[in-house]
XYZ file of N, CA and C in Angstrom:
564
model
N 3.572 2.130 7.415
C 3.202 3.028 7.767
C 2.346 3.395 7.078
N 1.877 4.314 8.152
C 0.027 4.741 7.668
C 0.029 5.664 6.801
N 1.069 6.588 6.554
C 0.905 7.934 5.470
C 1.151 7.202 4.265
N 1.397 5.391 4.020
C 1.608 4.815 2.614
C -0.085 4.045 2.264
N -0.594 3.980 3.468
C -1.410 2.992 2.956
C -2.916 3.682 4.283
N -3.899 4.699 4.592
C -4.067 5.346 5.407
C -6.083 4.511 5.679
N -6.217 3.942 4.605
C -7.464 3.174 4.387
C -7.915 3.054 5.640
N -9.053 2.750 6.306
C -9.885 2.725 7.205
C -9.723 0.717 7.192
N -10.003 0.533 6.404
C -9.789 -1.537 6.245
C -9.162 -1.995 5.913
N -8.164 -1.154 5.516
C -6.634 -1.527 5.778
C -6.138 -1.552 6.538
N -5.952 -0.271 7.628
C -5.564 -0.731 9.431
C -6.341 -1.424 9.726
N -7.700 -1.391 9.567
C -8.278 -2.737 10.843
C -7.684 -4.073 10.343
N -7.215 -4.504 8.972
C -6.678 -5.702 9.445
C -5.086 -5.592 9.542
N -4.179 -4.555 9.191
C -3.088 -4.140 9.658
C -2.934 -4.075 11.147
N -4.223 -3.934 11.677
C -4.105 -4.129 13.712
C -3.882 -5.578 13.674
N -4.549 -6.748 13.275
C -4.598 -7.589 13.633
C -2.964 -8.714 13.114
N -3.167 -8.069 12.102
C -1.511 -9.022 11.842
C -0.554 -8.372 11.660
N -0.091 -6.912 11.945
C 1.355 -6.274 12.330
C 1.484 -6.162 13.973
N 2.995 -6.035 14.350
C 3.589 -5.574 15.161
C 3.474 -4.144 15.541
N 3.036 -3.519 14.190
C 3.207 -2.008 14.951
C 2.780 -1.008 13.557
N 3.237 -0.016 14.127
C 3.020 1.255 12.877
C 3.659 2.230 13.366
N 3.986 2.745 11.982
C 4.837 4.034 11.654
C 3.974 5.260 11.769
N 3.966 6.258 12.528
C 2.881 7.736 12.224
C 3.777 8.853 12.034
N 3.365 9.387 11.276
C 4.787 10.909 11.051
C 3.971 12.145 11.982
N 2.311 11.580 12.395
C 1.867 12.697 13.156
C 0.560 12.169 13.845
N 0.266 13.152 14.676
C -0.800 12.787 15.881
C -2.728 12.339 14.838
N -2.352 13.216 13.796
C -3.277 12.362 12.717
C -3.950 11.045 12.537
N -2.822 10.315 11.962
C -2.048 9.401 11.490
C -2.241 8.197 13.211
N -1.781 8.849 13.796
C -1.817 8.002 15.640
C -3.638 7.699 15.423
N -4.211 8.869 15.286
C -5.612 9.006 15.541
C -6.134 8.486 14.904
N -6.048 7.975 13.334
C -6.688 6.786 12.654
C -6.460 5.458 12.935
N -5.815 5.059 13.620
C -5.287 3.349 14.020
C -6.723 3.212 14.910
N -7.034 2.183 15.302
C -7.501 1.879 16.297
C -7.189 2.083 17.745
N -8.603 2.329 18.509
C -8.230 2.539 20.096
C -7.805 1.492 20.874
N -8.054 0.208 20.362
C -6.611 -0.583 21.543
C -5.419 -0.806 20.550
N -4.090 -0.457 21.020
C -3.154 -0.607 20.340
C -1.888 -1.761 21.098
N -3.141 -1.887 22.716
C -1.811 -2.398 23.308
C -0.964 -4.154 22.822
N 0.061 -4.048 23.319
C 1.354 -5.495 22.713
C 1.519 -4.576 21.315
N 1.313 -3.497 21.132
C 2.119 -3.012 19.447
C 3.509 -1.787 19.453
N 4.133 -1.839 18.869
C 5.068 -0.409 19.006
C 4.715 0.426 17.451
N 4.490 1.889 18.519
C 4.298 2.961 17.478
C 5.932 3.272 17.076
N 5.778 3.601 16.174
C 7.316 3.921 15.793
C 6.911 5.757 15.322
N 7.270 6.196 15.627
C 6.823 8.328 15.278
C 8.055 8.683 14.707
N 7.951 8.800 13.430
C 9.022 9.097 12.442
C 8.185 10.220 11.714
N 8.926 11.455 11.969
C 8.588 12.659 11.648
C 9.682 14.179 11.533
N 9.459 14.896 10.557
C 10.570 16.331 10.389
C 10.127 17.466 11.780
N 9.098 16.903 12.607
C 8.348 17.980 13.254
C 8.730 16.890 14.724
N 10.092 17.438 15.321
C 10.028 16.540 16.684
C 9.393 17.185 17.985
N 8.874 18.569 17.822
C 8.546 19.454 18.673
C 7.451 19.524 19.369
N 6.849 18.184 18.711
C 5.114 17.625 19.242
C 5.500 16.842 20.501
N 4.300 17.115 21.184
C 3.987 16.104 22.319
C 4.488 14.527 21.989
N 5.417 14.183 22.755
C 5.520 12.711 22.523
C 4.494 11.682 23.375
N 4.018 12.182 24.009
C 3.230 11.661 25.588
C 2.178 11.467 24.716
N 1.399 11.776 23.436
C 0.080 11.766 23.281
C 0.469 10.685 22.404
N 1.379 9.775 21.920
C 1.734 8.770 21.017
C 1.890 7.576 21.888
N 1.305 8.001 23.171
C 1.724 6.569 24.466
C 0.231 5.791 24.413
N -0.637 6.710 24.406
C -2.405 6.803 25.149
C -3.326 5.772 24.597
N -2.670 4.957 24.000
C -3.493 3.690 24.012
C -2.919 2.302 24.021
N -2.242 2.583 25.020
C -1.780 1.030 25.797
C -0.401 0.418 24.824
N 0.130 1.284 23.656
C 1.228 0.487 22.704
C 2.487 1.471 23.616
N 3.523 0.712 23.224
C 5.053 1.424 23.327
C 5.091 2.139 22.584
N 6.472 3.320 22.380
C 6.839 4.161 21.593
C 8.257 4.582 21.705
N 8.483 4.686 20.295
C 10.000 4.753 20.059
C 9.865 6.024 18.746
N 10.748 6.536 19.075
C 10.930 8.277 18.058
C 12.422 8.090 17.557
N 12.427 7.997 16.401
C 13.232 7.956 15.032
C 13.633 9.369 14.897
N 14.557 9.351 15.342
C 15.932 10.464 15.347
C 16.527 10.803 13.902
N 16.657 11.831 13.096
C 17.520 11.617 11.512
C 18.289 12.136 10.978
N 18.346 13.639 12.345
C 19.306 14.392 12.011
C 19.757 15.614 13.391
N 20.959 16.108 12.850
C 21.590 16.558 14.628
C 20.271 17.814 15.431
N 19.953 18.265 14.455
C 19.116 19.107 14.882
C 17.313 18.640 15.089
N 17.342 17.189 15.201
C 16.381 16.742 15.765
C 16.259 15.376 17.076
N 17.754 15.044 17.083
C 18.512 14.921 18.358
C 18.916 15.854 18.901
N 18.836 16.958 18.872
C 18.984 17.751 19.842
C 17.867 18.305 20.546
N 16.809 18.631 19.968
C 15.583 18.504 20.162
C 14.807 17.580 20.880
N 15.074 16.353 20.861
C 14.839 15.087 21.628
C 15.458 15.649 22.707
N 16.612 15.594 22.598
C 17.229 15.119 23.933
C 16.840 16.062 24.635
N 16.756 17.662 24.454
C 16.591 18.775 25.416
C 14.457 18.654 25.700
N 13.636 17.495 25.732
C 12.929 17.197 26.230
C 12.816 16.897 27.367
N 13.530 15.721 27.066
C 13.679 14.919 28.640
C 12.674 13.908 28.689
N 12.521 13.364 27.497
C 11.495 12.219 27.870
C 12.565 10.797 28.535
N 11.031 9.869 28.815
C 11.880 8.558 28.567
C 11.234 7.443 27.522
N 10.778 8.359 26.747
C 10.290 7.354 25.587
C 12.089 7.109 24.741
N 12.140 5.271 24.497
C 13.353 5.050 23.745
C 13.194 5.961 22.337
N 14.956 5.917 21.925
C 14.961 6.472 20.405
C 16.087 5.756 19.557
N 15.380 6.100 18.211
C 16.107 5.087 17.717
C 16.759 5.895 16.336
N 18.226 5.716 15.678
C 19.298 6.529 14.909
C 18.528 6.227 13.736
N 18.207 7.482 12.770
C 17.621 6.732 11.523
C 18.836 7.081 10.427
N 19.117 6.079 9.756
C 20.176 5.441 8.892
C 20.130 6.050 7.454
N 21.260 6.544 6.856
C 20.736 6.567 5.324
C 21.008 5.073 4.678
N 20.323 4.221 3.841
C 20.212 2.664 3.383
C 20.953 2.415 2.391
N 21.367 4.080 1.405
C 22.435 3.938 0.752
C 24.145 4.674 0.865
N 23.836 4.960 2.573
C 25.602 4.519 2.499
C 25.338 3.196 2.942
N 24.473 2.336 3.483
C 25.133 1.217 3.597
C 25.426 -0.173 2.657
N 25.177 0.746 1.198
C 25.170 -0.466 0.496
C 26.091 0.239 -0.612
N 26.505 1.426 -0.138
C 27.593 2.116 -1.534
C 28.702 1.732 -1.861
N 29.596 0.900 -0.789
C 30.851 -0.226 -0.994
C 30.426 -1.595 -1.396
N 29.531 -1.658 -1.969
C 28.825 -3.821 -2.592
C 29.754 -3.597 -3.466
N 30.081 -4.593 -3.772
C 30.821 -5.200 -4.875
C 30.406 -5.972 -5.811
N 29.937 -6.322 -6.220
C 29.059 -5.609 -7.123
C 28.064 -4.881 -7.288
N 28.089 -3.536 -7.344
C 26.840 -2.791 -6.544
C 25.276 -3.129 -6.849
N 25.108 -3.050 -6.069
C 23.198 -3.578 -5.751
C 22.582 -3.090 -6.271
N 21.430 -3.651 -7.235
C 20.660 -2.838 -8.159
C 19.886 -2.039 -7.515
N 19.687 -2.138 -5.847
C 18.721 -0.904 -5.223
C 19.433 0.204 -4.951
N 21.000 0.368 -4.841
C 22.045 1.412 -4.937
C 21.231 2.486 -5.308
N 21.342 3.691 -4.777
C 20.820 4.893 -5.088
C 21.759 5.942 -4.352
N 22.429 7.080 -5.215
C 23.894 7.780 -4.430
C 23.293 8.560 -3.164
N 22.610 9.021 -3.146
C 21.737 9.535 -1.822
C 20.559 9.580 -1.333
N 20.138 10.140 0.109
C 19.248 9.705 0.611
C 18.543 11.428 1.182
N 17.337 11.237 1.270
C 17.038 12.934 1.769
C 16.970 12.684 3.489
N 16.813 11.504 3.888
C 16.551 11.067 5.491
C 17.488 10.210 6.027
N 18.162 10.994 7.027
C 18.906 10.175 7.901
C 20.692 10.515 8.120
N 20.838 9.727 8.908
C 22.370 9.969 9.430
C 23.065 9.329 8.148
N 24.256 9.876 7.668
C 25.490 8.941 7.256
C 26.455 8.536 8.307
N 26.576 6.993 7.606
C 27.588 6.493 8.851
C 28.294 6.858 9.338
N 29.315 7.734 8.863
C 30.256 8.916 9.588
C 29.835 9.472 10.388
N 28.426 10.001 10.411
C 27.341 11.182 11.138
C 26.919 10.684 12.439
N 26.430 8.876 11.689
C 26.217 8.191 13.230
C 27.316 8.182 14.110
N 28.463 7.433 13.373
C 30.090 7.671 14.338
C 30.329 8.382 15.152
N 29.918 9.364 14.877
C 30.346 11.097 15.378
C 28.745 11.297 16.466
N 27.672 10.822 16.358
C 26.663 11.515 17.415
C 26.940 10.020 18.369
N 27.377 8.749 18.279
C 27.329 7.801 19.445
C 28.530 8.666 20.263
N 29.245 9.830 19.886
C 30.542 10.100 20.671
C 29.980 10.782 21.295
N 28.860 11.622 21.265
C 28.624 13.085 22.025
C 27.982 12.608 23.544
N 28.597 13.198 24.463
C 28.109 13.223 25.574
C 26.080 13.088 25.926
N 25.912 13.751 26.058
C 24.572 13.570 25.590
C 23.559 11.770 24.904
N 24.869 11.677 23.876
C 24.488 10.188 23.645
C 24.579 8.756 24.089
N 26.002 9.246 24.623
C 26.488 8.043 25.766
C 25.938 8.152 27.003
N 24.908 9.332 27.592
C 24.575 9.524 28.143
C 23.091 8.635 28.217
N 22.280 9.055 27.222
C 21.428 8.024 26.944
C 21.885 7.611 25.704
N 21.593 5.970 25.398
C 22.086 5.925 23.922
C 21.056 5.715 23.231
N 21.055 5.689 21.964
C 19.883 5.367 21.285
C 19.770 3.891 21.410
N 18.617 3.339 21.105
C 17.592 2.232 21.290
C 17.879 1.040 20.253
N 18.851 1.871 19.202
C 18.936 0.634 17.927
C 18.667 2.366 16.648
N 18.315 1.315 15.735
C 18.631 2.413 14.458
C 17.050 1.663 13.346
N 17.104 2.707 12.210
C 15.599 2.511 11.530
C 16.591 2.761 10.782
N 16.553 2.041 9.276
C 17.118 2.502 8.223
C 15.933 2.700 6.555
N 16.593 4.106 6.628
C 15.707 4.551 5.778
C 16.355 4.191 4.415
N 15.235 3.386 3.282
C 15.693 2.801 2.228
C 14.670 2.868 1.313
N 14.014 3.271 0.817
C 12.166 2.773 -0.118
C 12.250 2.811 -1.675
N 13.572 2.301 -1.607
C 14.042 1.865 -3.112
C 13.035 0.572 -3.590
N 12.621 0.990 -4.823
C 11.299 -0.626 -5.384
C 12.493 -1.790 -6.102
N 13.957 -0.942 -5.697
C 14.696 -2.327 -6.852
C 15.533 -3.397 -5.330
N 15.047 -3.040 -4.524
C 15.111 -3.855 -3.629
C 15.415 -5.065 -3.343
N 16.017 -5.923 -2.976
C 16.136 -7.845 -2.739
C 16.452 -8.403 -1.784
N 16.722 -9.552 -1.991
C 17.403 -9.802 -0.388
C 18.913 -9.291 -0.325
N 19.838 -9.282 -0.985
C 21.090 -9.028 -1.234
C 21.104 -7.643 -0.833
N 19.839 -7.032 -0.948
C 20.026 -5.612 -0.470
C 19.623 -5.149 1.173
N 18.551 -6.247 1.770
C 18.388 -6.104 2.728
C 19.494 -6.592 3.593
N 20.703 -7.984 2.974
C 21.254 -8.593 3.501
C 22.333 -7.741 3.817
N 22.776 -6.918 3.307
C 24.211 -5.511 2.768
C 23.656 -4.596 3.884
N 22.307 -4.404 3.887
C 21.792 -3.333 5.226
C 22.110 -4.219 6.780
N 21.441 -5.105 6.355
C 21.751 -5.700 8.094
C 23.137 -6.263 8.551
N 23.935 -6.485 7.542
C 25.267 -6.948 7.494
C 26.764 -5.153 8.353
N 26.173 -4.430 8.041
C 26.319 -2.626 7.912
C 25.878 -2.282 9.091
N 25.127 -2.911 9.273
C 24.123 -2.650 10.386
C 24.633 -2.874 12.371
N 24.735 -4.476 12.001
C 25.782 -5.400 12.951
C 26.757 -4.419 12.666
N 27.844 -4.071 11.777
C 28.879 -3.360 12.300
C 28.831 -2.066 12.973
N 28.118 -1.579 12.833
C 27.634 -0.647 13.649
C 27.312 -1.024 14.898
N 26.162 -2.203 14.880
C 25.878 -2.165 16.245
C 27.148 -2.774 17.263
N 28.267 -3.233 16.967
C 29.712 -3.954 17.352
C 30.338 -2.544 17.609
N 30.086 -1.304 17.587
C 30.687 -0.019 17.978
C 30.330 0.332 19.047
N 28.745 -0.310 19.538
C 27.924 0.304 20.665
C 28.720 0.014 21.875
N 28.226 0.528 22.860
C 28.191 -0.409 24.457
C 27.365 -0.979 24.884
N 26.061 -0.859 24.482
C 24.460 -1.678 24.402
C 24.031 -2.270 23.371
N 23.950 -3.217 22.929
C 23.206 -3.750 21.832
C 21.910 -3.260 21.427
N 22.188 -2.683 20.468
C 20.438 -2.549 19.935
C 19.417 -3.308 20.250
N 18.178 -2.982 20.550
C 17.220 -3.657 20.815
C 16.181 -3.683 19.822
N 16.470 -2.454 18.951
C 15.400 -2.362 17.191
C 16.128 -1.933 16.450
N 15.580 -2.514 15.524
C 16.189 -2.601 14.460
C 15.186 -2.567 13.249
N 14.893 -0.776 12.589
C 13.513 -0.659 11.645
C 14.355 -0.846 10.108
N 14.069 -1.728 9.693
C 14.606 -2.734 8.137
C 13.874 -1.023 7.371
N 12.847 -0.516 7.059
C 12.194 0.563 6.465
C 11.097 -0.165 5.621
N 11.512 0.452 4.224
C 9.958 -0.337 3.426
C 11.042 -0.592 2.203
N 9.888 -0.845 1.162
C 10.398 -1.289 0.154
C 10.754 -3.194 -0.094
N 9.677 -4.143 0.351
C 9.925 -5.198 0.747
C 8.733 -5.589 -0.800
N 7.617 -4.467 -1.055
C 7.086 -5.978 -1.482
C 7.305 -6.536 -3.272
N 9.078 -6.211 -3.544
C 9.532 -6.814 -4.456
C 9.638 -8.551 -4.070
N 9.983 -9.008 -2.624
C 10.756 -9.510 -1.974
C 9.153 -10.890 -2.273
N 9.173 -12.171 -2.297
C 8.815 -13.204 -1.694
C 8.432 -13.539 -0.108
N 7.400 -14.135 0.146
C 7.474 -14.444 1.591
C 8.697 -15.397 1.904
N 9.079 -16.113 1.099
C 10.217 -17.086 1.225
C 11.124 -16.135 1.221
N 11.829 -15.222 0.695
C 12.987 -13.927 0.239
C 13.071 -13.609 1.861
N 11.271 -12.554 2.593
C 11.714 -12.443 3.434
C 12.194 -13.260 4.686
N 11.457 -14.719 4.367
C 12.129 -15.321 5.771
C 13.404 -15.462 5.311
N 14.125 -15.453 4.502
C 15.518 -15.861 4.724
C 16.254 -14.779 4.996
N 15.663 -13.551 4.784
C 16.260 -12.067 5.046
C 16.294 -11.736 6.777
N 14.962 -12.463 7.626
C 14.815 -12.336 8.450
C 15.453 -13.787 9.543
N 15.824 -14.170 9.189
C 16.430 -15.768 10.160
C 17.829 -15.465 9.432
């Protein structure tokens, strides 16, 4: 997420090392390198009335993150060709674990609950243009391997209910407490 560390030096290193960036507005997008060929820009913003095409001008692919019914309605009404993902509350993916995951907290401010996602996936407009995947919002500093494993398992169960297999999964933040080996274990 560019807003997490907008320092120009950091963004230059990230440009070389990462596959993409999460931005929430055009100012963050403009702070990135002028050539984003091969990068994925994820636009995650509470303000979806912005011009999405402005986030494709540097050779990058773009995906829009939608985290409420209001945003979904706005996005669908814009008739854009850009793909979108549904943002899911990470806490909802963790709530039924026994024993409880150390990173679990009872509520999240962003995203759909699992039940809301199931309902959204049944809407005619969503069936006509299904999401390209899911974005999990779970920024806890207590995340551990079991946290991400549980979220991935929950997303798999949700993905199994879709007609089209998700092309994109964004597991969000909160990776800083994991070692390289642990991250590798989660992602393989």
